[in-house]
Amino acid sequence: MSLPFFILLALVVGLALGYYAGRRSLADLRAEHERNWAEMRRNAELKAAEQREESDRRLELMAERLKTESERQMRERGTQLREENARQLDGILGPLRNGIQEMRNAVQQADRHHLDSMARLDESIKATLSQARFVGERADRLAAALTGENKTQGNFGELRLRTLLEDMGLERGVQFDEQWTVKDETGSVITDEETGRRLIPDVVLHFPDRRDVVIDSKVSLTAYRDYYEATTDEQRKSALDRHVKSLQQHVKQLSSKNYAGHLSADRSRLDFVVMYVFSDSALTLALTAAPGLWKEAYDKGVFITASQNLYALLRMLELSWKQQLQVENQQKIVDQVGVIVSR
């Protein structure tokens, strides 16, 4: 073989060896690159996992801090709200407590006043017997000095009635009216069908429950005076009969006038009239002679009374007005409490 052949063969073998060596180096590089890439990806995944864990930890920490801060703010806000509510509640309950205390004091005072009033009424009723006897005796002495004219006696009865009203401290125009002309719903004056005279009761008592009571004091005691001036039993019997008949006649006249039916329609009228006999002994004498006189009168709507019972009636009127004022004062307190509560 010639030298050129060996040279060519050497070149071919060198090229083959170089190609083979080059291929191994490229494979190694590729394998190393893949290893490096896998390592980098693993490291990146680990780093990403670490970052996620760190991010989650930070988020949890932030959420915990937010929760703690929210709870703190809620506690502070709750404390503020409780304090504000306490102030507002105290602003409402303070006047309410004061109002309730005032109402309690008013009720207690009213109870004490009621007990005192009842005690005074009991004492007054007990004292009325002696006072009425004194009034009756004084009236008898004055009546004995009067003339026999019925008008004069009627005026004296009106005077005694007015004195009783004034002694009780009753207010004219509120608790009672005097010489009040009776009128119908149109304002026209009503007259007595028998006499044609105007109906003018001596006194009209006004109770706080809008009830009215008429009192008439025009009673003739001429026969009663004759009874004590009589010198014989026959004269006394005759005078006593005339005295009873005089009272019966006056009962009939009062019943026919029908005062209760003509009083103001907006008030509750009692179906009887008080017939005031200013002399207790005169009424006692008549009832002794005619025990059924009071029942006969009552059946006709007339209540016969002397100073003693009339005094008790006026006392009840006075107490009724006092109790009415107490109820009105208590209602004012209740209304004020209602206004406070509604706030």
Short mmCIF file of C-alpha atoms in Angstrom, two decimals:
data_model
loop_
_atom_site.label_atom_id
_atom_site.label_comp_id
_atom_site.label_asym_id
_atom_site.label_seq_id
_atom_site.Cartn_x
_atom_site.Cartn_y
_atom_site.Cartn_z
CA MET A 1 0.00 0.00 0.00
CA SER A 2 1.16 3.42 -0.81
CA LEU A 3 1.70 6.29 1.57
CA PRO A 4 -1.20 8.33 0.28
CA PHE A 5 -3.50 5.48 1.12
CA PHE A 6 -2.31 5.38 4.68
CA ILE A 7 -2.58 9.09 4.94
CA LEU A 8 -6.17 8.96 3.66
CA LEU A 9 -6.95 6.11 6.00
CA ALA A 10 -5.50 8.05 8.89
CA LEU A 11 -7.59 11.05 7.96
CA VAL A 12 -10.74 8.93 7.79
CA VAL A 13 -9.99 7.29 11.10
CA GLY A 14 -9.21 10.67 12.67
CA LEU A 15 -12.40 12.11 11.31
CA ALA A 16 -14.32 9.13 12.62
CA LEU A 17 -12.68 9.38 16.01
CA GLY A 18 -13.28 13.14 16.09
CA TYR A 19 -16.92 12.70 15.11
CA TYR A 20 -17.40 10.04 17.76
CA ALA A 21 -15.64 12.14 20.34
CA GLY A 22 -17.78 15.15 19.35
CA ARG A 23 -20.98 13.19 19.63
CA ARG A 24 -20.09 12.03 23.16
CA SER A 25 -19.26 15.56 24.24
CA LEU A 26 -22.63 16.90 22.92
CA ALA A 27 -24.54 14.14 24.70
CA ASP A 28 -22.69 14.88 27.88
CA LEU A 29 -23.47 18.56 27.53
CA ARG A 30 -27.10 17.81 26.87
CA ALA A 31 -27.30 15.46 29.83
CA GLU A 32 -25.54 17.97 32.04
CA HIS A 33 -27.86 20.70 30.78
CA GLU A 34 -30.88 18.56 31.55
CA ARG A 35 -29.49 17.82 35.01
CA ASN A 36 -28.88 21.50 35.58
CA TRP A 37 -32.34 22.41 34.31
CA ALA A 38 -33.93 19.78 36.54
CA GLU A 39 -31.94 21.11 39.47
CA MET A 40 -32.94 24.67 38.69
CA ARG A 41 -36.59 23.69 38.34
CA ARG A 42 -36.48 21.75 41.62
CA ASN A 43 -34.82 24.70 43.31
CA ALA A 44 -37.39 27.05 41.78
CA GLU A 45 -40.23 24.83 42.98
CA LEU A 46 -38.68 24.66 46.45
CA LYS A 47 -38.24 28.42 46.43
CA ALA A 48 -41.81 28.92 45.25
CA ALA A 49 -43.03 26.56 47.97
CA GLU A 50 -41.03 28.46 50.55
CA GLN A 51 -42.42 31.74 49.25
CA ARG A 52 -45.97 30.36 49.38
CA GLU A 53 -45.42 29.19 52.93
CA GLU A 54 -43.98 32.57 53.86
CA SER A 55 -46.86 34.33 52.12
CA ASP A 56 -49.40 32.10 53.87
CA ARG A 57 -47.69 32.69 57.20
CA ARG A 58 -47.73 36.43 56.63
CA LEU A 59 -51.37 36.32 55.56
CA GLU A 60 -52.27 34.33 58.68
CA LEU A 61 -50.30 36.74 60.82
CA MET A 62 -52.00 39.70 59.14
CA ALA A 63 -55.42 38.07 59.57
CA GLU A 64 -54.66 37.41 63.24
CA ARG A 65 -53.59 41.01 63.72
CA LEU A 66 -56.71 42.25 61.92
CA LYS A 67 -58.86 39.98 64.07
CA THR A 68 -57.15 41.17 67.25
CA GLU A 69 -57.47 44.81 66.18
CA SER A 70 -61.12 44.33 65.22
CA GLU A 71 -61.87 42.70 68.55
CA ARG A 72 -60.10 45.53 70.36
CA GLN A 73 -62.01 48.15 68.40
CA MET A 74 -65.25 46.28 68.99
CA ARG A 75 -64.53 46.12 72.72
CA GLU A 76 -63.75 49.82 72.77
CA ARG A 77 -66.84 50.60 70.69
CA GLY A 78 -68.92 48.35 72.94
CA THR A 79 -67.61 50.14 76.00
CA GLN A 80 -68.37 53.49 74.39
CA LEU A 81 -71.85 52.32 73.42
CA ARG A 82 -72.53 51.02 76.93
CA GLU A 83 -71.34 54.29 78.42
CA GLU A 84 -73.40 56.29 75.91
CA ASN A 85 -76.44 54.07 76.48
CA ALA A 86 -75.96 54.40 80.23
CA ARG A 87 -75.87 58.19 79.89
CA GLN A 88 -78.93 58.23 77.64
CA LEU A 89 -80.76 55.76 79.88
CA ASP A 90 -79.88 57.82 82.92
CA GLY A 91 -81.15 60.90 81.10
CA ILE A 92 -84.47 59.11 80.55
CA LEU A 93 -84.75 57.21 83.81
CA GLY A 94 -83.56 60.11 85.95
CA PRO A 95 -86.65 62.27 85.31
CA LEU A 96 -88.77 59.10 85.29
CA ARG A 97 -87.49 58.12 88.74
CA ASN A 98 -88.09 61.65 89.94
CA GLY A 99 -91.60 61.62 88.45
CA ILE A 100 -92.38 58.24 90.01
CA GLN A 101 -91.04 59.45 93.34
CA GLU A 102 -93.15 62.60 93.08
CA MET A 103 -96.18 60.49 92.19
CA ARG A 104 -95.44 58.14 95.11
CA ASN A 105 -95.11 61.11 97.43
CA ALA A 106 -98.32 62.59 96.04
CA VAL A 107 -100.17 59.29 96.50
CA GLN A 108 -98.83 58.92 100.04
CA GLN A 109 -99.75 62.51 100.77
CA ALA A 110 -103.19 61.94 99.27
CA ASP A 111 -103.62 58.82 101.42
CA ARG A 112 -102.56 60.71 104.52
CA HIS A 113 -104.83 63.60 103.57
CA HIS A 114 -107.68 61.18 102.92
CA LEU A 115 -107.19 59.53 106.31
CA ASP A 116 -106.95 62.93 107.96
CA SER A 117 -110.06 64.07 106.10
CA MET A 118 -111.98 60.97 107.16
CA ALA A 119 -110.82 61.49 110.73
CA ARG A 120 -111.90 65.12 110.56
CA LEU A 121 -115.21 64.05 109.04
CA ASP A 122 -115.75 61.58 111.86
CA GLU A 123 -114.92 64.25 114.41
CA SER A 124 -117.12 66.72 112.57
CA ILE A 125 -120.05 64.32 112.55
CA LYS A 126 -119.57 63.66 116.24
CA ALA A 127 -119.33 67.38 116.92
CA THR A 128 -122.30 68.10 114.68
CA LEU A 129 -124.75 66.90 117.31
CA SER A 130 -123.72 69.49 119.83
CA GLN A 131 -123.19 72.14 117.17
CA ALA A 132 -126.53 71.43 115.56
CA ARG A 133 -128.27 71.66 118.91
CA PHE A 134 -126.60 75.01 119.49
CA VAL A 135 -127.56 76.20 116.01
CA GLY A 136 -131.08 74.93 116.49
CA GLU A 137 -131.48 76.65 119.83
CA ARG A 138 -130.13 79.89 118.40
CA ALA A 139 -132.41 79.56 115.40
CA ASP A 140 -135.36 78.88 117.69
CA ARG A 141 -134.63 82.02 119.67
CA LEU A 142 -134.33 84.07 116.51
CA ALA A 143 -137.40 82.47 115.00
CA ALA A 144 -139.39 83.32 118.09
CA ALA A 145 -138.41 86.94 117.59
CA LEU A 146 -139.52 86.93 113.98
CA THR A 147 -142.89 88.13 112.84
CA GLY A 148 -145.40 85.70 111.51
CA GLU A 149 -144.72 86.64 107.89
CA ASN A 150 -143.61 83.69 105.77
CA LYS A 151 -141.33 85.89 103.65
CA THR A 152 -139.37 86.97 106.71
CA GLN A 153 -139.01 83.37 107.83
CA GLY A 154 -137.95 82.37 104.31
CA ASN A 155 -135.29 85.07 104.28
CA PHE A 156 -134.02 83.84 107.62
CA GLY A 157 -133.82 80.27 106.26
CA GLU A 158 -131.80 81.51 103.28
CA LEU A 159 -129.51 83.38 105.67
CA ARG A 160 -128.93 80.26 107.77
CA LEU A 161 -128.23 78.23 104.64
CA ARG A 162 -125.75 80.82 103.35
CA THR A 163 -124.02 80.84 106.74
CA LEU A 164 -123.56 77.08 106.61
CA LEU A 165 -122.08 77.30 103.10
CA GLU A 166 -119.68 80.04 104.13
CA ASP A 167 -118.65 78.18 107.28
CA MET A 168 -117.72 75.19 105.12
CA GLY A 169 -115.50 77.38 102.93
CA LEU A 170 -117.38 76.43 99.75
CA GLU A 171 -116.77 78.65 96.73
CA ARG A 172 -119.69 80.39 95.06
CA GLY A 173 -119.82 79.66 91.34
CA VAL A 174 -117.80 76.44 91.73
CA GLN A 175 -119.24 74.31 94.52
CA PHE A 176 -122.61 76.08 94.63
CA ASP A 177 -124.80 78.83 93.14
CA GLU A 178 -127.47 80.95 94.85
CA GLN A 179 -130.77 82.22 93.47
CA TRP A 180 -130.07 80.55 90.15
CA THR A 181 -132.87 81.09 87.62
CA VAL A 182 -133.86 77.83 85.94
CA LYS A 183 -133.94 77.98 82.12
CA ASP A 184 -134.70 75.49 79.39
CA GLU A 185 -132.35 74.40 76.59
CA THR A 186 -133.26 77.48 74.51
CA GLY A 187 -132.43 79.84 77.36
CA SER A 188 -136.03 80.72 78.15
CA VAL A 189 -136.99 81.17 81.80
CA ILE A 190 -139.08 78.31 83.20
CA THR A 191 -142.03 79.26 85.41
CA ASP A 192 -144.09 77.38 87.96
CA GLU A 193 -147.20 75.96 86.31
CA GLU A 194 -149.39 76.78 89.33
CA THR A 195 -148.11 80.21 90.36
CA GLY A 196 -146.57 81.42 87.10
CA ARG A 197 -143.48 82.54 89.00
CA ARG A 198 -139.94 81.85 87.87
CA LEU A 199 -138.24 78.76 89.26
CA ILE A 200 -135.41 80.11 91.41
CA PRO A 201 -133.99 77.55 93.86
CA ASP A 202 -132.25 79.00 96.89
CA VAL A 203 -129.05 77.01 96.34
CA VAL A 204 -127.76 74.52 93.77
CA LEU A 205 -124.86 72.36 95.01
CA HIS A 206 -122.36 71.23 92.36
CA PHE A 207 -120.59 67.93 92.99
CA PRO A 208 -117.33 67.23 91.07
CA ASP A 209 -118.90 64.27 89.22
CA ARG A 210 -121.20 66.78 87.45
CA ARG A 211 -124.12 66.07 89.77
CA ASP A 212 -126.33 68.89 91.01
CA VAL A 213 -128.50 69.04 94.13
CA VAL A 214 -131.14 71.70 94.74
CA ILE A 215 -131.69 73.05 98.28
CA ASP A 216 -134.82 74.99 99.23
CA SER A 217 -135.00 76.81 102.56
CA LYS A 218 -138.36 78.61 102.28
CA VAL A 219 -140.16 76.81 105.12
CA SER A 220 -142.92 78.45 107.17
CA LEU A 221 -142.66 77.94 110.94
CA THR A 222 -145.64 80.10 111.92
CA ALA A 223 -147.60 77.10 113.21
CA TYR A 224 -144.50 75.90 115.05
CA ARG A 225 -144.31 79.27 116.82
CA ASP A 226 -148.02 79.05 117.62
CA TYR A 227 -147.44 75.63 119.14
CA TYR A 228 -145.04 77.03 121.73
CA GLU A 229 -147.18 80.10 122.33
CA ALA A 230 -150.34 78.02 122.91
CA THR A 231 -151.76 78.04 126.42
CA THR A 232 -154.08 75.04 126.13
CA ASP A 233 -153.69 71.46 124.89
CA GLU A 234 -156.33 72.09 122.23
CA GLN A 235 -154.40 75.08 120.89
CA ARG A 236 -151.16 73.09 120.89
CA LYS A 237 -152.82 70.16 119.06
CA SER A 238 -154.28 72.52 116.46
CA ALA A 239 -150.94 74.29 115.99
CA LEU A 240 -149.11 70.95 115.69
CA ASP A 241 -151.54 69.72 113.03
CA ARG A 242 -151.06 72.96 111.09
CA HIS A 243 -147.28 72.65 111.48
CA VAL A 244 -147.24 69.14 109.98
CA LYS A 245 -149.63 70.15 107.19
CA SER A 246 -147.45 73.19 106.44
CA LEU A 247 -144.41 70.96 105.91
CA GLN A 248 -146.48 68.49 103.86
CA GLN A 249 -147.75 71.33 101.68
CA HIS A 250 -144.22 72.60 101.11
CA VAL A 251 -143.12 69.08 100.15
CA LYS A 252 -145.94 68.96 97.61
CA GLN A 253 -144.94 72.34 96.16
CA LEU A 254 -141.28 71.35 95.81
CA SER A 255 -142.22 68.05 94.19
CA SER A 256 -144.43 69.79 91.63
CA LYS A 257 -141.68 72.25 90.64
CA ASN A 258 -139.52 69.37 89.36
CA TYR A 259 -136.24 71.23 89.79
CA ALA A 260 -134.18 68.16 88.90
CA GLY A 261 -135.90 67.78 85.54
CA HIS A 262 -135.14 71.37 84.53
CA LEU A 263 -131.46 71.61 85.47
CA SER A 264 -128.75 71.80 82.80
CA ALA A 265 -128.93 68.84 80.44
CA ASP A 266 -125.14 68.42 80.39
CA ARG A 267 -125.08 67.50 84.08
CA SER A 268 -126.32 64.46 86.01
CA ARG A 269 -129.31 65.56 88.06
CA LEU A 270 -130.19 63.83 91.29
CA ASP A 271 -133.86 62.92 91.44
CA PHE A 272 -134.55 64.66 94.73
CA VAL A 273 -134.60 68.16 96.24
CA VAL A 274 -133.25 68.97 99.70
CA MET A 275 -135.88 70.72 101.83
CA TYR A 276 -133.93 72.57 104.52
CA VAL A 277 -135.74 73.26 107.81
CA PHE A 278 -133.51 75.74 109.62
CA SER A 279 -134.89 74.77 113.06
CA ASP A 280 -133.89 71.27 114.20
CA SER A 281 -136.50 71.27 116.96
CA ALA A 282 -139.24 72.26 114.50
CA LEU A 283 -138.42 69.28 112.28
CA THR A 284 -138.11 66.96 115.28
CA LEU A 285 -141.53 68.05 116.52
CA ALA A 286 -143.12 67.40 113.11
CA LEU A 287 -141.47 63.97 112.76
CA THR A 288 -142.57 63.06 116.27
CA ALA A 289 -146.16 63.87 115.39
CA ALA A 290 -145.95 62.34 111.89
CA PRO A 291 -143.15 59.69 111.79
CA GLY A 292 -143.91 58.85 108.15
CA LEU A 293 -143.42 62.43 106.98
CA TRP A 294 -139.85 61.92 105.80
CA LYS A 295 -140.79 58.73 103.84
CA GLU A 296 -143.78 60.47 102.31
CA ALA A 297 -141.54 63.35 101.22
CA TYR A 298 -138.78 61.07 99.92
CA ASP A 299 -141.24 59.15 97.77
CA LYS A 300 -142.08 62.49 96.15
CA GLY A 301 -138.42 63.31 95.49
CA VAL A 302 -137.95 65.60 98.49
CA PHE A 303 -135.35 64.98 101.21
CA ILE A 304 -136.23 66.80 104.46
CA THR A 305 -133.27 67.78 106.60
CA ALA A 306 -132.29 70.19 109.35
CA SER A 307 -128.90 71.78 110.05
CA GLN A 308 -127.36 68.59 111.43
CA ASN A 309 -127.77 66.38 108.35
CA LEU A 310 -127.24 69.28 105.96
CA TYR A 311 -123.91 69.99 107.65
CA ALA A 312 -122.84 66.38 106.98
CA LEU A 313 -124.00 66.67 103.35
CA LEU A 314 -121.95 69.84 102.86
CA ARG A 315 -118.95 68.17 104.49
CA MET A 316 -119.20 65.31 102.00
CA LEU A 317 -119.39 67.88 99.20
CA GLU A 318 -116.22 69.54 100.49
CA LEU A 319 -114.37 66.21 100.70
CA SER A 320 -115.55 65.24 97.21
CA TRP A 321 -114.01 68.38 95.74
CA LYS A 322 -110.76 67.85 97.65
CA GLN A 323 -110.53 64.28 96.40
CA GLN A 324 -111.26 65.48 92.86
CA LEU A 325 -108.38 67.95 93.09
CA GLN A 326 -106.10 65.20 94.38
CA VAL A 327 -107.07 62.93 91.48
CA GLU A 328 -106.41 65.75 88.99
CA ASN A 329 -102.98 66.41 90.53
CA GLN A 330 -102.11 62.71 90.39
CA GLN A 331 -103.26 62.56 86.76
CA LYS A 332 -100.99 65.49 85.91
CA ILE A 333 -98.04 63.59 87.39
CA VAL A 334 -98.98 60.43 85.45
CA ASP A 335 -99.23 62.47 82.23
CA GLN A 336 -95.79 63.97 82.86
CA VAL A 337 -94.34 60.50 83.45
CA GLY A 338 -95.95 59.34 80.20
CA VAL A 339 -94.33 62.20 78.29
CA ILE A 340 -90.93 61.33 79.78
CA VAL A 341 -91.30 57.63 78.94
CA SER A 342 -92.36 58.42 75.35
CA ARG A 343 -89.03 60.17 74.78
#
